Amino acid sequence: MMMVKVCRNALVALLVLVIQPAVAEGSWNEASAVIDSATRDMLALMDNDALTGEENIEKMMGEIETIISPVVDFPYIARQVMGKYFRRASDEERDRFADVFKTTLLRTYAKSISGFELRNYDMQVPDSESPEPDKQVVSVNMQAANGQTYTLVYYMLRQQDRWTLVNVMVDGINLRITFRNQFADLYERNRSMSATIEAWADQMQDVNLKEQPGGQDETDSSEA
């Protein structure tokens, strides 16, 4: 039943693109197609009882990684999360944090969608074209089975002839800002890059997006 609704909404989104070609054609269409494909794959995971629930987090993480690794630019985001501290890190520490951050993001996402029952979703066609074709914002509204709605805003960057995700806001929570603030706080407490990275790995084990503070009070337009 869920997949029927998903297919119906995908057809609706396609009709919107046909009806409003002046807005949807070109760069936004390409970027949104990447998100639409990944969203449909994620929906299939959420509908798989063998993957939902706290006891299946590791399995869910593996499946999520398969879907989003080709889309998400983990090293890019990790560098932005390190912020001003990036220059203080050695190449080895930068690589270490990129790996730790990837695991963090996968675990956070897996825990956040565990048990989430999605009813439908729709892509929001923008009112105007982006002033920078290589940077696109794709907004998706999702409705849960309990009637609650969520808005996900994906910031996409075209790099080397493919679209990659460089930031996301989940119902007003800017992940890059939230994680950047947390990294800065850990560094100020530990005063060592290696200790900060290990503290991050430990502290972020149980993070859930549903419990995160907003992070909206700092501007982050997700530029390259």
Tab-separated table of C-alpha atoms in Angstrom:
chain	number	residue	atom	x	y	z
A	1	MET	CA	0.000	0.000	0.000
A	2	MET	CA	2.784	2.403	0.857
A	3	MET	CA	4.597	1.762	-2.399
A	4	VAL	CA	1.388	2.421	-4.329
A	5	LYS	CA	1.147	5.826	-2.658
A	6	VAL	CA	4.805	6.497	-3.347
A	7	CYS	CA	4.360	5.702	-7.030
A	8	ARG	CA	1.295	7.925	-7.170
A	9	ASN	CA	3.224	10.825	-5.656
A	10	ALA	CA	6.128	10.263	-8.014
A	11	LEU	CA	3.684	10.551	-10.921
A	12	VAL	CA	2.261	13.736	-9.440
A	13	ALA	CA	5.759	15.184	-9.132
A	14	LEU	CA	6.425	14.259	-12.756
A	15	LEU	CA	3.236	15.989	-13.853
A	16	VAL	CA	4.301	19.117	-11.979
A	17	LEU	CA	7.579	19.117	-13.852
A	18	VAL	CA	5.742	18.826	-17.165
A	19	ILE	CA	3.218	21.532	-16.321
A	20	GLN	CA	5.894	24.019	-15.191
A	21	PRO	CA	8.834	23.388	-17.560
A	22	ALA	CA	10.195	26.955	-17.381
A	23	VAL	CA	10.942	26.543	-13.683
A	24	ALA	CA	11.727	22.861	-13.440
A	25	GLU	CA	13.908	22.231	-16.468
A	26	GLY	CA	17.679	22.138	-16.303
A	27	SER	CA	19.715	22.167	-13.122
A	28	TRP	CA	16.937	21.927	-10.529
A	29	ASN	CA	15.366	19.064	-12.421
A	30	GLU	CA	18.651	17.161	-12.378
A	31	ALA	CA	19.325	17.834	-8.685
A	32	SER	CA	15.777	16.977	-7.615
A	33	ALA	CA	15.876	13.732	-9.604
A	34	VAL	CA	18.851	12.605	-7.505
A	35	ILE	CA	16.942	13.361	-4.298
A	36	ASP	CA	13.740	11.769	-5.576
A	37	SER	CA	15.541	8.546	-6.431
A	38	ALA	CA	17.299	8.386	-3.057
A	39	THR	CA	14.030	9.172	-1.240
A	40	ARG	CA	12.206	6.329	-2.955
A	41	ASP	CA	15.005	3.936	-2.041
A	42	MET	CA	14.893	5.152	1.572
A	43	LEU	CA	11.135	4.586	1.677
A	44	ALA	CA	11.661	0.972	0.714
A	45	LEU	CA	14.040	0.602	3.673
A	46	MET	CA	11.567	2.193	6.077
A	47	ASP	CA	8.915	-0.240	4.908
A	48	ASN	CA	11.163	-3.236	5.596
A	49	ASP	CA	10.305	-4.696	9.006
A	50	ALA	CA	13.600	-6.566	9.072
A	51	LEU	CA	15.472	-3.237	9.212
A	52	THR	CA	13.346	-1.094	11.510
A	53	GLY	CA	13.710	-0.964	15.283
A	54	GLU	CA	16.626	-0.125	17.569
A	55	GLU	CA	17.948	-3.671	17.413
A	56	ASN	CA	18.537	-3.366	13.660
A	57	ILE	CA	20.385	-0.043	13.598
A	58	GLU	CA	23.618	-1.569	12.264
A	59	LYS	CA	21.782	-3.285	9.407
A	60	MET	CA	19.901	-0.096	8.616
A	61	MET	CA	23.173	1.862	8.591
A	62	GLY	CA	24.623	-0.502	6.017
A	63	GLU	CA	21.616	-0.185	3.748
A	64	ILE	CA	21.532	3.596	4.114
A	65	GLU	CA	25.226	3.809	3.250
A	66	THR	CA	24.600	1.919	0.017
A	67	ILE	CA	21.936	4.441	-0.966
A	68	ILE	CA	23.449	7.743	0.073
A	69	SER	CA	27.201	7.233	-0.358
A	70	PRO	CA	27.037	8.014	-4.100
A	71	VAL	CA	25.076	11.181	-3.286
A	72	VAL	CA	26.491	12.651	-0.054
A	73	ASP	CA	29.903	14.349	-0.124
A	74	PHE	CA	31.024	13.221	3.339
A	75	PRO	CA	34.566	14.719	3.202
A	76	TYR	CA	33.177	18.092	2.120
A	77	ILE	CA	30.638	18.199	4.943
A	78	ALA	CA	33.175	16.939	7.484
A	79	ARG	CA	35.493	19.806	6.562
A	80	GLN	CA	32.678	22.316	7.028
A	81	VAL	CA	31.797	20.764	10.384
A	82	MET	CA	35.394	21.170	11.559
A	83	GLY	CA	35.131	24.819	10.530
A	84	LYS	CA	38.036	26.996	11.649
A	85	TYR	CA	39.665	24.007	13.323
A	86	PHE	CA	40.226	22.253	9.994
A	87	ARG	CA	43.511	24.095	9.439
A	88	ARG	CA	44.786	22.955	12.809
A	89	ALA	CA	44.366	19.288	11.912
A	90	SER	CA	46.943	17.097	10.218
A	91	ASP	CA	46.050	15.199	7.033
A	92	GLU	CA	45.726	12.036	9.108
A	93	GLU	CA	43.380	13.743	11.568
A	94	ARG	CA	41.280	15.167	8.734
A	95	ASP	CA	40.913	11.713	7.198
A	96	ARG	CA	40.128	10.207	10.588
A	97	PHE	CA	37.387	12.728	11.262
A	98	ALA	CA	35.904	12.277	7.780
A	99	ASP	CA	35.531	8.548	8.511
A	100	VAL	CA	34.156	9.146	12.011
A	101	PHE	CA	31.759	11.775	10.738
A	102	LYS	CA	30.433	9.475	8.030
A	103	THR	CA	29.635	6.830	10.646
A	104	THR	CA	28.049	9.504	12.831
A	105	LEU	CA	25.778	10.728	10.067
A	106	LEU	CA	24.730	7.229	9.052
A	107	ARG	CA	23.949	6.279	12.656
A	108	THR	CA	22.082	9.535	13.305
A	109	TYR	CA	19.948	9.065	10.221
A	110	ALA	CA	19.292	5.387	10.968
A	111	LYS	CA	18.171	6.135	14.527
A	112	SER	CA	16.021	9.038	13.403
A	113	ILE	CA	14.049	7.081	10.811
A	114	SER	CA	13.791	3.888	12.856
A	115	GLY	CA	10.116	3.175	13.331
A	116	PHE	CA	9.106	6.183	11.242
A	117	GLU	CA	6.002	5.422	9.170
A	118	LEU	CA	5.802	7.655	6.130
A	119	ARG	CA	2.489	8.147	4.368
A	120	ASN	CA	3.598	10.193	1.376
A	121	TYR	CA	5.979	12.888	0.187
A	122	ASP	CA	6.077	15.570	-2.447
A	123	MET	CA	8.844	17.576	-4.070
A	124	GLN	CA	8.381	21.345	-3.897
A	125	VAL	CA	9.025	22.968	-7.263
A	126	PRO	CA	10.751	26.343	-6.670
A	127	ASP	CA	9.098	29.582	-7.743
A	128	SER	CA	12.228	30.814	-9.459
A	129	GLU	CA	15.515	29.527	-10.815
A	130	SER	CA	18.653	29.478	-8.706
A	131	PRO	CA	21.013	32.391	-9.500
A	132	GLU	CA	23.821	29.811	-9.430
A	133	PRO	CA	22.922	26.800	-11.615
A	134	ASP	CA	25.546	24.594	-9.942
A	135	LYS	CA	23.905	25.146	-6.537
A	136	GLN	CA	20.332	23.984	-6.033
A	137	VAL	CA	17.953	23.709	-3.094
A	138	VAL	CA	15.481	20.822	-3.129
A	139	SER	CA	12.644	20.892	-0.588
A	140	VAL	CA	10.613	17.797	0.215
A	141	ASN	CA	7.509	17.663	2.391
A	142	MET	CA	6.857	14.355	4.128
A	143	GLN	CA	3.752	13.234	5.978
A	144	ALA	CA	3.865	10.517	8.613
A	145	ALA	CA	1.124	8.011	9.279
A	146	ASN	CA	0.154	9.948	12.427
A	147	GLY	CA	-0.534	13.048	10.336
A	148	GLN	CA	2.581	14.947	11.367
A	149	THR	CA	4.446	16.662	8.547
A	150	TYR	CA	8.178	17.173	8.139
A	151	THR	CA	10.127	19.381	5.761
A	152	LEU	CA	13.531	18.361	4.489
A	153	VAL	CA	15.634	20.885	2.616
A	154	TYR	CA	18.542	19.464	0.643
A	155	TYR	CA	21.433	21.656	-0.506
A	156	MET	CA	22.913	20.248	-3.689
A	157	LEU	CA	26.210	21.105	-5.368
A	158	ARG	CA	27.253	20.048	-8.856
A	159	GLN	CA	30.808	18.731	-8.763
A	160	GLN	CA	32.651	16.902	-11.536
A	161	ASP	CA	29.505	16.427	-13.607
A	162	ARG	CA	27.417	14.968	-10.785
A	163	TRP	CA	25.120	16.327	-8.091
A	164	THR	CA	26.180	15.857	-4.478
A	165	LEU	CA	24.472	16.647	-1.186
A	166	VAL	CA	26.453	19.104	0.960
A	167	ASN	CA	23.937	20.010	3.669
A	168	VAL	CA	20.417	19.273	4.833
A	169	MET	CA	17.853	20.840	7.113
A	170	VAL	CA	15.396	18.524	8.844
A	171	ASP	CA	12.324	20.394	10.033
A	172	GLY	CA	14.359	23.510	10.701
A	173	ILE	CA	17.391	21.702	12.115
A	174	ASN	CA	20.463	22.645	10.099
A	175	LEU	CA	22.659	19.576	10.442
A	176	ARG	CA	25.863	21.256	9.379
A	177	ILE	CA	25.473	24.089	11.871
A	178	THR	CA	24.360	21.747	14.644
A	179	PHE	CA	27.335	19.456	14.134
A	180	ARG	CA	29.747	22.384	13.695
A	181	ASN	CA	28.702	23.849	17.035
A	182	GLN	CA	29.106	20.473	18.700
A	183	PHE	CA	32.586	20.004	17.229
A	184	ALA	CA	33.663	23.474	18.378
A	185	ASP	CA	32.379	22.787	21.877
A	186	LEU	CA	34.254	19.494	22.061
A	187	TYR	CA	37.481	21.068	20.857
A	188	GLU	CA	37.295	23.888	23.403
A	189	ARG	CA	36.870	21.300	26.127
A	190	ASN	CA	39.563	18.903	24.931
A	191	ARG	CA	42.092	21.353	23.417
A	192	SER	CA	43.460	18.577	21.244
A	193	MET	CA	42.385	17.553	17.738
A	194	SER	CA	42.875	13.827	18.242
A	195	ALA	CA	41.077	13.921	21.608
A	196	THR	CA	38.244	15.925	20.074
A	197	ILE	CA	37.746	13.395	17.295
A	198	GLU	CA	37.663	10.498	19.750
A	199	ALA	CA	35.286	12.413	22.019
A	200	TRP	CA	33.063	13.041	19.006
A	201	ALA	CA	33.009	9.340	18.173
A	202	ASP	CA	31.966	8.506	21.746
A	203	GLN	CA	29.448	11.303	22.264
A	204	MET	CA	27.647	10.906	18.953
A	205	GLN	CA	26.865	7.227	19.408
A	206	ASP	CA	23.377	7.927	20.724
A	207	VAL	CA	22.439	11.106	18.851
A	208	ASN	CA	18.910	11.282	17.446
A	209	LEU	CA	17.753	14.131	15.225
A	210	LYS	CA	14.440	14.246	17.053
A	211	GLU	CA	16.309	15.341	20.190
A	212	GLN	CA	18.614	17.929	18.583
A	213	PRO	CA	18.361	21.699	19.162
A	214	GLY	CA	17.552	23.871	16.194
A	215	GLY	CA	20.773	25.441	15.057
A	216	GLN	CA	18.844	28.021	13.047
A	217	ASP	CA	20.417	31.042	14.679
A	218	GLU	CA	23.554	30.947	12.541
A	219	THR	CA	23.563	31.629	8.818
A	220	ASP	CA	24.746	28.760	6.640
A	221	SER	CA	23.807	28.961	2.999
A	222	SER	CA	25.888	25.891	2.205
A	223	GLU	CA	28.096	27.546	-0.381
A	224	ALA	CA	31.054	25.675	-1.769
